[in-house]
Amino acid sequence: MKVLISGAGIAGLTVAYWLRHYGFTPTIVERAASLVTGGYKIDVRGSALQVLTRMGIYDAVVAASTDMQGALLVDKDGTVVKEMTGDAFGHRVGEDLEIVRGTLCQILMDHISDAEFIFGDSIRVIAQSSDRVQVEFSKNSPREFDLVIGADGLHSNVRAIVFGDESRFVRDLGLYLCVYTVPNYLKLDCLEMQYSELGRVAAIWSSRGDANAKACFGFVAPPVIDLRNRAQQQQVLTSVYQGIGWEVPKLLSMIPSAPDYYFDAAAQIRMEQWSQGRVVLVGDAGYCASPMSGQGTSLALIGGYVLAGELAAASGNYRTAFDRYEKEMRPLITLNQDLGLKSAKLMRSKENKNVVTWLLEQAMRLAPGRLLEFFINRSTRRIHEAANAIPLKHYSA
Ligand SMILES: Cc1cc2nc3c(=O)[nH]c(=O)nc-3n(C[C@H](O)[C@H](O)[C@H](O)COP(=O)(O)OP(=O)(O)OC[C@H]3O[C@@H](n4cnc5c(N)ncnc54)[C@H](O)[C@@H]3O)c2cc1C
């Protein structure tokens, strides 16, 4: 069975690996000219660790993990108010792992044997008939496939072509995230520093093997920012982060010279169905829980594993497989999307001018370290529960 996968991210590469494993013939089309490496550090937790183990890459991921040793929480002037271990700060328990997104993609890609990759192209048209899918690309010649999998992230192209405009499925969380590379001028060694308050977080870290550091901002703002205009984003950031000293002004001044730059609204994708005919979505494309959940990568790994497994178990009967994929995944997705909503709600609580917010602000002023530790520990418990909420089936070809 010939399967076209749009997107060589975590979900696309995982589903490609497993499809190949079960004897399908996957082709991966990726918009970028080559595998997108680098990026944010991401966590793999709970049941997703079993996916890595079953792929035989758990040890490789451990060896390439960020190895973050600690986190220093600072106040507006840069005074350290709390020290935490890297794992406690990153909500990691037990075997949970943290790795740079692109490094995980590289490991996944290296373990896929014998799949066709088309880089630098994108699907333009998808036309389904009863027994096949005809696909037109932006650059390459048209081709036919048995199935198409949309694994092309939050702003999925396949979703837009087959299911409809993103605006029908997106739930904006009222927050923005910005991450970019800066020189490691603070000489951080597997260490993170973070300033947090309700509605504004700023951080800098350097992980294992990175000669540079990453600056990261997460903040509440109305949805008026042009996602393609870096200069405007810098202005917004400067105004949102006014009043915070520490390293913030210096980090913001580095935006124009940053060699890589990620800026996006934190959003979720909520759909009633993830498949239509011979086309199905996996990962952020179908059920993005937002970076606020801390679970996007784990969901992409599990989604890719379950989708390919159900296709194998149903001997390619895609209707049965897509139904079972949906049934297996839906409770996990609901729980993890709720996590994203909860942490976005906390970040936005300043918008509710009530007594609880006032008390929170006072507590944050008087004992910031203890309050932050309380919130981090509470969310670790919730994430741990949600990350383990799916008993992973064993599938065979
Ligand atoms: C460059 C990059 C940086 C990121 N940085 C962060 C971050 O800082 N913080 C965070 O929390 N999350 C970040 N994410 C998202 C996070 O990695 C995802 O939640 C998680 O990895 C889910 O994986 P996914 O495979 O579903 O989607 P993604 O990881 O988004 O992968 C989607 C893939 O599809 C490709 N693609 C997109 N459009 C097309 C198209 N039209 N045709 C073909 N291919 C296409 C993309 O290039 C990408 O390789 C980032 C994603 C990317 C792509």
Tab-separated table of C-alpha atoms and ligand atoms in Angstrom:
chain	number	residue	atom	x	y	z
A	1	MET	CA	0.000	0.000	0.000
A	2	LYS	CA	1.442	3.379	-1.009
A	3	VAL	CA	1.058	6.051	1.649
A	4	LEU	CA	1.980	9.703	1.225
A	5	ILE	CA	2.905	11.523	4.443
A	6	SER	CA	2.992	15.316	4.457
A	7	GLY	CA	5.572	16.587	6.979
A	8	ALA	CA	8.887	15.171	8.213
A	9	GLY	CA	8.351	16.235	11.824
A	10	ILE	CA	7.977	13.976	14.857
A	11	ALA	CA	4.558	12.602	13.838
A	12	GLY	CA	5.408	12.142	10.150
A	13	LEU	CA	8.713	10.381	10.798
A	14	THR	CA	7.203	8.131	13.478
A	15	VAL	CA	4.296	7.011	11.317
A	16	ALA	CA	6.719	6.497	8.394
A	17	TYR	CA	8.959	4.277	10.537
A	18	TRP	CA	6.096	2.069	11.664
A	19	LEU	CA	4.435	1.867	8.242
A	20	ARG	CA	7.744	0.701	6.789
A	21	HIS	CA	8.090	-1.774	9.655
A	22	TYR	CA	4.708	-3.299	8.759
A	23	GLY	CA	5.457	-3.516	5.043
A	24	PHE	CA	3.702	-0.413	3.721
A	25	THR	CA	5.419	1.885	1.220
A	26	PRO	CA	5.618	5.407	2.677
A	27	THR	CA	6.674	8.536	0.809
A	28	ILE	CA	7.340	11.647	2.885
A	29	VAL	CA	6.971	15.094	1.386
A	30	GLU	CA	8.524	17.898	3.465
A	31	ARG	CA	8.196	21.573	2.654
A	32	ALA	CA	11.645	22.472	3.987
A	33	ALA	CA	14.666	21.909	1.746
A	34	SER	CA	16.104	19.414	4.242
A	35	LEU	CA	15.217	17.969	7.612
A	36	VAL	CA	14.387	20.815	10.005
A	37	THR	CA	16.937	20.542	12.808
A	38	GLY	CA	17.467	22.622	15.926
A	39	GLY	CA	14.511	24.283	17.613
A	40	TYR	CA	13.052	24.159	21.072
A	41	LYS	CA	13.818	21.516	23.674
A	42	ILE	CA	10.884	19.186	23.999
A	43	ASP	CA	9.882	16.495	26.451
A	44	VAL	CA	9.037	12.860	25.842
A	45	ARG	CA	7.043	11.323	28.644
A	46	GLY	CA	4.950	8.419	29.819
A	47	SER	CA	3.618	6.082	27.138
A	48	ALA	CA	5.620	7.885	24.423
A	49	LEU	CA	8.792	6.454	26.007
A	50	GLN	CA	7.487	2.985	25.164
A	51	VAL	CA	7.181	4.061	21.528
A	52	LEU	CA	10.881	5.017	21.561
A	53	THR	CA	11.752	1.680	23.180
A	54	ARG	CA	9.721	-0.308	20.657
A	55	MET	CA	11.478	1.574	17.852
A	56	GLY	CA	14.844	0.697	19.404
A	57	ILE	CA	15.864	4.344	19.766
A	58	TYR	CA	15.362	4.954	23.463
A	59	ASP	CA	19.093	4.728	24.229
A	60	ALA	CA	19.981	7.024	21.318
A	61	VAL	CA	17.510	9.611	22.626
A	62	VAL	CA	18.937	9.333	26.152
A	63	ALA	CA	22.456	9.808	24.770
A	64	ALA	CA	21.380	12.935	22.868
A	65	SER	CA	19.121	14.371	25.575
A	66	THR	CA	19.604	17.924	26.798
A	67	ASP	CA	20.963	16.825	30.173
A	68	MET	CA	19.670	19.985	31.841
A	69	GLN	CA	21.156	20.038	35.328
A	70	GLY	CA	19.284	22.859	36.916
A	71	ALA	CA	17.112	25.936	36.762
A	72	LEU	CA	17.517	29.269	38.484
A	73	LEU	CA	14.305	31.238	38.932
A	74	VAL	CA	15.021	34.956	39.102
A	75	ASP	CA	13.146	38.124	39.971
A	76	LYS	CA	12.921	41.325	37.917
A	77	ASP	CA	16.447	42.332	38.920
A	78	GLY	CA	17.963	38.921	38.252
A	79	THR	CA	18.247	37.897	41.901
A	80	VAL	CA	17.850	34.122	42.218
A	81	VAL	CA	14.660	33.338	44.176
A	82	LYS	CA	14.652	29.574	43.733
A	83	GLU	CA	16.958	26.828	42.507
A	84	MET	CA	15.512	23.626	41.107
A	85	THR	CA	16.893	20.511	39.475
A	86	GLY	CA	16.505	20.327	35.700
A	87	ASP	CA	14.057	17.420	35.970
A	88	ALA	CA	11.867	19.011	38.641
A	89	PHE	CA	11.706	22.267	36.710
A	90	GLY	CA	10.947	20.444	33.436
A	91	HIS	CA	8.104	18.381	34.961
A	92	ARG	CA	10.031	15.186	34.352
A	93	VAL	CA	9.607	12.114	36.519
A	94	GLY	CA	11.136	8.655	36.243
A	95	GLU	CA	12.464	7.945	32.772
A	96	ASP	CA	10.992	11.083	31.135
A	97	LEU	CA	13.399	12.705	28.676
A	98	GLU	CA	14.131	16.084	27.185
A	99	ILE	CA	15.738	16.541	23.777
A	100	VAL	CA	16.018	19.253	21.132
A	101	ARG	CA	13.201	18.802	18.585
A	102	GLY	CA	15.462	18.624	15.545
A	103	THR	CA	17.802	16.131	17.223
A	104	LEU	CA	14.865	13.805	17.826
A	105	CYS	CA	13.797	14.237	14.185
A	106	GLN	CA	17.314	13.291	13.057
A	107	ILE	CA	17.322	10.152	15.219
A	108	LEU	CA	13.891	9.155	13.898
A	109	MET	CA	14.959	9.750	10.294
A	110	ASP	CA	18.178	7.769	10.717
A	111	HIS	CA	16.124	4.765	11.815
A	112	ILE	CA	13.735	4.756	8.875
A	113	SER	CA	15.040	2.350	6.319
A	114	ASP	CA	14.132	2.548	2.724
A	115	ALA	CA	11.474	5.256	2.564
A	116	GLU	CA	11.228	7.862	-0.163
A	117	PHE	CA	11.761	11.471	0.958
A	118	ILE	CA	10.796	14.476	-1.178
A	119	PHE	CA	12.222	17.660	0.319
A	120	GLY	CA	11.389	21.200	-0.745
A	121	ASP	CA	7.890	20.442	-1.982
A	122	SER	CA	4.328	20.538	-0.773
A	123	ILE	CA	0.951	19.038	-1.695
A	124	ARG	CA	-1.190	21.387	-3.782
A	125	VAL	CA	-4.258	19.285	-4.663
A	126	ILE	CA	-5.757	16.122	-3.177
A	127	ALA	CA	-8.483	14.374	-5.196
A	128	GLN	CA	-9.983	11.198	-3.760
A	129	SER	CA	-11.762	8.472	-5.695
A	130	SER	CA	-13.113	5.161	-4.404
A	131	ASP	CA	-9.828	3.311	-4.777
A	132	ARG	CA	-7.022	5.882	-4.699
A	133	VAL	CA	-5.894	9.439	-3.993
A	134	GLN	CA	-4.501	11.622	-6.737
A	135	VAL	CA	-2.024	14.187	-5.481
A	136	GLU	CA	-0.610	17.216	-7.210
A	137	PHE	CA	2.520	18.815	-5.801
A	138	SER	CA	3.763	22.377	-6.067
A	139	LYS	CA	6.918	21.255	-7.895
A	140	ASN	CA	6.956	17.516	-8.594
A	141	SER	CA	4.720	15.677	-11.080
A	142	PRO	CA	1.310	14.378	-9.936
A	143	ARG	CA	1.182	10.902	-8.394
A	144	GLU	CA	-1.288	8.368	-7.035
A	145	PHE	CA	-1.351	6.918	-3.539
A	146	ASP	CA	-3.657	4.645	-1.549
A	147	LEU	CA	-3.699	6.913	1.501
A	148	VAL	CA	-2.533	10.395	2.509
A	149	ILE	CA	-1.469	11.260	6.057
A	150	GLY	CA	-1.322	14.907	7.125
A	151	ALA	CA	1.526	15.218	9.644
A	152	ASP	CA	2.308	18.806	8.782
A	153	GLY	CA	1.852	20.478	12.125
A	154	LEU	CA	-0.351	23.162	13.654
A	155	HIS	CA	-0.851	24.996	10.359
A	156	SER	CA	-1.451	21.776	8.421
A	157	ASN	CA	-1.630	22.000	4.678
A	158	VAL	CA	-3.456	18.671	4.298
A	159	ARG	CA	-6.074	19.767	6.847
A	160	ALA	CA	-6.664	23.008	4.948
A	161	ILE	CA	-7.002	21.193	1.597
A	162	VAL	CA	-9.255	18.339	2.746
A	163	PHE	CA	-11.073	19.451	5.906
A	164	GLY	CA	-11.318	23.224	5.528
A	165	ASP	CA	-9.789	26.452	6.700
A	166	GLU	CA	-7.698	26.440	9.894
A	167	SER	CA	-10.048	28.994	11.476
A	168	ARG	CA	-12.739	26.272	11.735
A	169	PHE	CA	-10.591	24.104	13.992
A	170	VAL	CA	-8.193	26.389	15.831
A	171	ARG	CA	-8.645	27.384	19.448
A	172	ASP	CA	-6.468	30.367	20.174
A	173	LEU	CA	-5.137	30.375	23.740
A	174	GLY	CA	-4.402	34.096	23.851
A	175	LEU	CA	-0.664	33.529	24.244
A	176	TYR	CA	2.406	33.837	22.059
A	177	LEU	CA	5.689	31.995	22.111
A	178	CYS	CA	8.998	33.193	20.771
A	179	VAL	CA	12.254	31.199	20.732
A	180	TYR	CA	15.583	32.039	19.101
A	181	THR	CA	19.288	31.380	19.339
A	182	VAL	CA	21.591	33.842	21.130
A	183	PRO	CA	25.291	33.659	22.040
A	184	ASN	CA	25.836	31.893	25.363
A	185	TYR	CA	27.172	35.078	26.928
A	186	LEU	CA	26.050	34.013	30.436
A	187	LYS	CA	28.183	30.853	30.084
A	188	LEU	CA	25.268	28.629	31.050
A	189	ASP	CA	26.225	24.969	31.147
A	190	CYS	CA	23.145	22.721	30.931
A	191	LEU	CA	21.412	25.393	32.959
A	192	GLU	CA	18.254	27.450	32.557
A	193	MET	CA	17.349	30.824	34.010
A	194	GLN	CA	13.761	31.989	34.048
A	195	TYR	CA	11.745	34.994	35.074
A	196	SER	CA	8.030	34.205	35.554
A	197	GLU	CA	4.960	36.112	36.491
A	198	LEU	CA	1.294	35.771	35.543
A	199	GLY	CA	1.136	36.623	31.852
A	200	ARG	CA	4.872	36.957	31.174
A	201	VAL	CA	7.690	34.436	31.166
A	202	ALA	CA	11.225	34.991	29.900
A	203	ALA	CA	13.975	32.399	29.881
A	204	ILE	CA	17.440	31.618	28.637
A	205	TRP	CA	19.150	28.225	28.616
A	206	SER	CA	21.968	26.296	27.102
A	207	SER	CA	21.701	22.546	26.765
A	208	ARG	CA	24.292	19.819	26.244
A	209	GLY	CA	26.334	20.129	23.091
A	210	ASP	CA	25.019	23.588	22.215
A	211	ALA	CA	27.720	26.238	21.847
A	212	ASN	CA	24.954	28.876	21.953
A	213	ALA	CA	21.947	29.511	24.137
A	214	LYS	CA	18.217	29.896	23.477
A	215	ALA	CA	16.098	32.836	24.493
A	216	CYS	CA	12.422	32.116	25.065
A	217	PHE	CA	9.442	34.364	25.742
A	218	GLY	CA	5.872	33.294	26.483
A	219	PHE	CA	3.306	36.017	27.015
A	220	VAL	CA	-0.340	36.987	26.966
A	221	ALA	CA	-1.387	39.410	24.224
A	222	PRO	CA	-4.423	40.085	22.048
A	223	PRO	CA	-4.348	38.328	18.640
A	224	VAL	CA	-3.158	41.286	16.623
A	225	ILE	CA	0.432	40.324	15.972
A	226	ASP	CA	1.504	39.747	12.380
A	227	LEU	CA	3.136	36.313	12.484
A	228	ARG	CA	5.398	37.193	9.535
A	229	ASN	CA	6.684	40.528	10.809
A	230	ARG	CA	9.741	40.067	13.025
A	231	ALA	CA	10.273	43.794	13.579
A	232	GLN	CA	6.692	44.249	14.796
A	233	GLN	CA	7.085	41.242	17.076
A	234	GLN	CA	10.214	42.752	18.590
A	235	GLN	CA	8.291	45.969	19.283
A	236	VAL	CA	5.438	44.052	20.926
A	237	LEU	CA	7.878	42.060	23.049
A	238	THR	CA	9.668	45.232	24.136
A	239	SER	CA	6.409	46.773	25.231
A	240	VAL	CA	5.052	43.598	26.931
A	241	TYR	CA	8.307	43.075	28.860
A	242	GLN	CA	8.701	46.681	29.919
A	243	GLY	CA	9.775	46.959	33.540
A	244	ILE	CA	11.687	43.707	33.656
A	245	GLY	CA	15.395	44.251	33.948
A	246	TRP	CA	17.484	41.139	34.336
A	247	GLU	CA	18.708	39.998	30.880
A	248	VAL	CA	15.441	40.800	29.095
A	249	PRO	CA	16.408	44.049	27.288
A	250	LYS	CA	19.669	42.492	26.101
A	251	LEU	CA	17.943	39.328	24.868
A	252	LEU	CA	15.303	41.335	23.013
A	253	SER	CA	17.983	43.458	21.348
A	254	MET	CA	19.377	40.254	19.819
A	255	ILE	CA	16.214	39.422	17.850
A	256	PRO	CA	17.339	41.017	14.552
A	257	SER	CA	20.599	39.055	14.503
A	258	ALA	CA	19.164	35.703	15.604
A	259	PRO	CA	20.137	32.940	13.149
A	260	ASP	CA	16.892	31.074	13.793
A	261	TYR	CA	13.612	32.409	15.021
A	262	TYR	CA	10.299	30.813	16.057
A	263	PHE	CA	7.267	32.951	16.779
A	264	ASP	CA	3.733	31.627	16.883
A	265	ALA	CA	0.469	31.905	18.725
A	266	ALA	CA	-0.141	29.114	21.225
A	267	ALA	CA	-3.182	27.329	19.863
A	268	GLN	CA	-4.974	24.021	19.885
A	269	ILE	CA	-6.556	22.116	17.027
A	270	ARG	CA	-9.900	20.606	17.899
A	271	MET	CA	-11.656	18.414	15.347
A	272	GLU	CA	-14.594	16.041	15.596
A	273	GLN	CA	-13.002	13.636	13.172
A	274	TRP	CA	-9.399	13.171	12.097
A	275	SER	CA	-10.080	11.373	8.847
A	276	GLN	CA	-12.028	11.953	5.703
A	277	GLY	CA	-12.079	9.115	3.201
A	278	ARG	CA	-8.509	8.057	2.497
A	279	VAL	CA	-6.957	11.058	4.251
A	280	VAL	CA	-6.092	11.137	7.957
A	281	LEU	CA	-4.307	13.552	10.303
A	282	VAL	CA	-1.707	12.794	12.960
A	283	GLY	CA	0.124	14.914	15.575
A	284	ASP	CA	-0.315	18.678	15.767
A	285	ALA	CA	-2.142	18.637	12.414
A	286	GLY	CA	-5.104	16.813	13.957
A	287	TYR	CA	-4.948	17.510	17.664
A	288	CYS	CA	-2.325	20.073	18.643
A	289	ALA	CA	-2.492	20.459	22.418
A	290	SER	CA	-0.206	23.535	22.277
A	291	PRO	CA	3.241	23.939	23.826
A	292	MET	CA	1.368	24.925	27.002
A	293	SER	CA	0.531	21.244	27.497
A	294	GLY	CA	4.189	20.184	27.265
A	295	GLN	CA	2.867	17.103	25.494
A	296	GLY	CA	2.928	17.871	21.731
A	297	THR	CA	5.874	15.617	20.993
A	298	SER	CA	4.614	12.701	23.070
A	299	LEU	CA	1.217	12.892	21.363
A	300	ALA	CA	2.910	12.964	17.948
A	301	LEU	CA	4.984	9.861	18.794
A	302	ILE	CA	2.011	7.953	20.181
A	303	GLY	CA	-0.279	9.089	17.345
A	304	GLY	CA	2.190	7.903	14.692
A	305	TYR	CA	2.613	4.553	16.440
A	306	VAL	CA	-1.118	3.924	16.909
A	307	LEU	CA	-2.112	5.032	13.405
A	308	ALA	CA	0.428	2.773	11.683
A	309	GLY	CA	-0.350	-0.066	14.109
A	310	GLU	CA	-4.083	0.080	13.437
A	311	LEU	CA	-3.465	0.151	9.675
A	312	ALA	CA	-1.329	-2.969	10.041
A	313	ALA	CA	-3.828	-4.680	12.344
A	314	ALA	CA	-6.653	-3.979	9.870
A	315	SER	CA	-4.511	-5.258	6.986
A	316	GLY	CA	-4.788	-1.897	5.293
A	317	ASN	CA	-8.586	-1.608	5.673
A	318	TYR	CA	-8.291	2.102	6.221
A	319	ARG	CA	-11.890	2.718	7.371
A	320	THR	CA	-11.563	0.224	10.216
A	321	ALA	CA	-8.052	1.456	11.022
A	322	PHE	CA	-9.001	5.136	11.125
A	323	ASP	CA	-11.988	4.379	13.389
A	324	ARG	CA	-9.829	2.387	15.795
A	325	TYR	CA	-7.067	5.029	15.728
A	326	GLU	CA	-9.636	7.615	16.682
A	327	LYS	CA	-11.095	5.436	19.452
A	328	GLU	CA	-7.659	4.668	20.917
A	329	MET	CA	-6.398	8.228	20.805
A	330	ARG	CA	-9.429	10.384	21.641
A	331	PRO	CA	-9.401	10.024	25.500
A	332	LEU	CA	-5.630	10.697	25.590
A	333	ILE	CA	-5.999	13.786	23.422
A	334	THR	CA	-8.898	15.176	25.472
A	335	LEU	CA	-6.928	14.821	28.698
A	336	ASN	CA	-3.778	16.402	27.249
A	337	GLN	CA	-5.599	19.259	25.568
A	338	ASP	CA	-7.168	20.006	28.955
A	339	LEU	CA	-3.634	20.355	30.357
A	340	GLY	CA	-2.882	23.012	27.751
A	341	LEU	CA	-6.070	24.891	28.620
A	342	LYS	CA	-5.303	24.797	32.334
A	343	SER	CA	-1.836	26.259	32.032
A	344	ALA	CA	-3.013	28.876	29.529
A	345	LYS	CA	-5.775	29.813	31.982
A	346	LEU	CA	-3.224	30.306	34.746
A	347	MET	CA	-1.064	32.482	32.491
A	348	ARG	CA	-4.123	34.571	31.581
A	349	SER	CA	-5.562	34.804	35.085
A	350	LYS	CA	-4.437	38.435	35.329
A	351	GLU	CA	-7.238	39.278	32.907
A	352	ASN	CA	-9.737	38.374	35.643
A	353	LYS	CA	-9.512	41.291	38.001
A	354	ASN	CA	-10.733	39.348	41.037
A	355	VAL	CA	-9.587	38.622	44.558
A	356	VAL	CA	-7.898	35.322	43.633
A	357	THR	CA	-5.692	37.047	41.091
A	358	TRP	CA	-4.902	39.768	43.586
A	359	LEU	CA	-3.920	37.161	46.193
A	360	LEU	CA	-1.803	35.313	43.642
A	361	GLU	CA	0.014	38.519	42.768
A	362	GLN	CA	0.686	39.293	46.416
A	363	ALA	CA	1.980	35.768	47.026
A	364	MET	CA	4.150	36.075	43.928
A	365	ARG	CA	5.593	39.334	45.277
A	366	LEU	CA	6.228	38.015	48.793
A	367	ALA	CA	7.374	34.435	48.142
A	368	PRO	CA	7.894	34.009	44.399
A	369	GLY	CA	10.142	30.959	44.712
A	370	ARG	CA	7.697	28.969	46.825
A	371	LEU	CA	4.706	29.855	44.677
A	372	LEU	CA	6.488	28.938	41.452
A	373	GLU	CA	7.592	25.635	42.950
A	374	PHE	CA	3.998	24.937	44.003
A	375	PHE	CA	2.670	25.564	40.475
A	376	ILE	CA	5.454	23.541	38.861
A	377	ASN	CA	4.879	20.549	41.161
A	378	ARG	CA	1.115	20.689	40.673
A	379	SER	CA	1.439	20.724	36.930
A	380	THR	CA	4.024	17.888	37.034
A	381	ARG	CA	1.430	15.671	38.734
A	382	ARG	CA	-1.178	16.520	36.105
A	383	ILE	CA	1.192	16.038	33.173
A	384	HIS	CA	2.430	12.699	34.524
A	385	GLU	CA	-1.140	11.410	34.763
A	386	ALA	CA	-2.080	12.615	31.282
A	387	ALA	CA	1.154	11.299	29.733
A	388	ASN	CA	0.413	7.774	30.939
A	389	ALA	CA	-3.276	7.755	30.076
A	390	ILE	CA	-3.022	5.323	27.158
A	391	PRO	CA	-2.165	1.629	27.495
A	392	LEU	CA	-0.198	1.083	24.290
A	393	LYS	CA	-1.295	-1.964	22.319
A	394	HIS	CA	1.177	-4.298	20.652
A	395	TYR	CA	0.529	-4.469	16.916
A	396	SER	CA	1.810	-6.819	14.291
A	397	ALA	CA	1.780	-6.817	10.532
B	1	LIG	C1	10.736	24.528	13.262
B	1	LIG	C2	9.832	24.184	14.420
B	1	LIG	C3	10.073	24.755	15.647
B	1	LIG	C4	9.240	24.451	16.723
B	1	LIG	N1	9.491	25.047	17.890
B	1	LIG	C5	8.658	24.825	18.919
B	1	LIG	C6	8.841	25.538	20.089
B	1	LIG	O1	9.709	26.404	20.179
B	1	LIG	N2	8.057	25.250	21.120
B	1	LIG	C7	7.110	24.287	21.044
B	1	LIG	O2	6.462	24.034	22.055
B	1	LIG	N3	6.843	23.648	19.940
B	1	LIG	C8	7.598	23.902	18.857
B	1	LIG	N4	7.342	23.258	17.710
B	1	LIG	C9	6.193	22.295	17.679
B	1	LIG	C10	6.479	20.943	18.345
B	1	LIG	O3	7.676	20.497	17.865
B	1	LIG	C11	5.255	20.017	18.054
B	1	LIG	O4	4.247	20.178	19.046
B	1	LIG	C12	5.532	18.552	18.047
B	1	LIG	O5	6.813	18.331	17.588
B	1	LIG	C13	4.465	17.846	17.213
B	1	LIG	O6	5.024	17.265	16.062
B	1	LIG	P1	4.346	17.238	14.644
B	1	LIG	O7	5.178	16.301	13.862
B	1	LIG	O8	2.885	16.956	14.766
B	1	LIG	O9	4.441	18.702	14.079
B	1	LIG	P2	5.740	19.560	13.738
B	1	LIG	O10	6.843	19.238	14.660
B	1	LIG	O11	5.268	20.960	13.646
B	1	LIG	O12	6.187	19.040	12.281
B	1	LIG	C14	5.474	19.351	11.112
B	1	LIG	C15	6.376	19.150	9.911
B	1	LIG	O13	5.611	19.413	8.726
B	1	LIG	C16	6.346	20.265	7.886
B	1	LIG	N5	5.402	21.006	7.047
B	1	LIG	C17	4.674	22.087	7.368
B	1	LIG	N6	3.922	22.477	6.329
B	1	LIG	C18	4.179	21.614	5.335
B	1	LIG	C19	3.697	21.491	3.987
B	1	LIG	N7	2.837	22.352	3.457
B	1	LIG	N8	4.162	20.465	3.226
B	1	LIG	C20	5.075	19.582	3.734
B	1	LIG	N9	5.569	19.676	4.987
B	1	LIG	C21	5.114	20.664	5.777
B	1	LIG	C22	7.171	21.128	8.815
B	1	LIG	O14	8.284	21.691	8.171
B	1	LIG	C23	7.568	20.092	9.875
B	1	LIG	O15	8.719	19.400	9.504
B	1	LIG	C24	8.136	23.550	16.594
B	1	LIG	C25	7.900	22.975	15.338
B	1	LIG	C26	8.726	23.301	14.240
B	1	LIG	C27	8.426	22.735	12.889
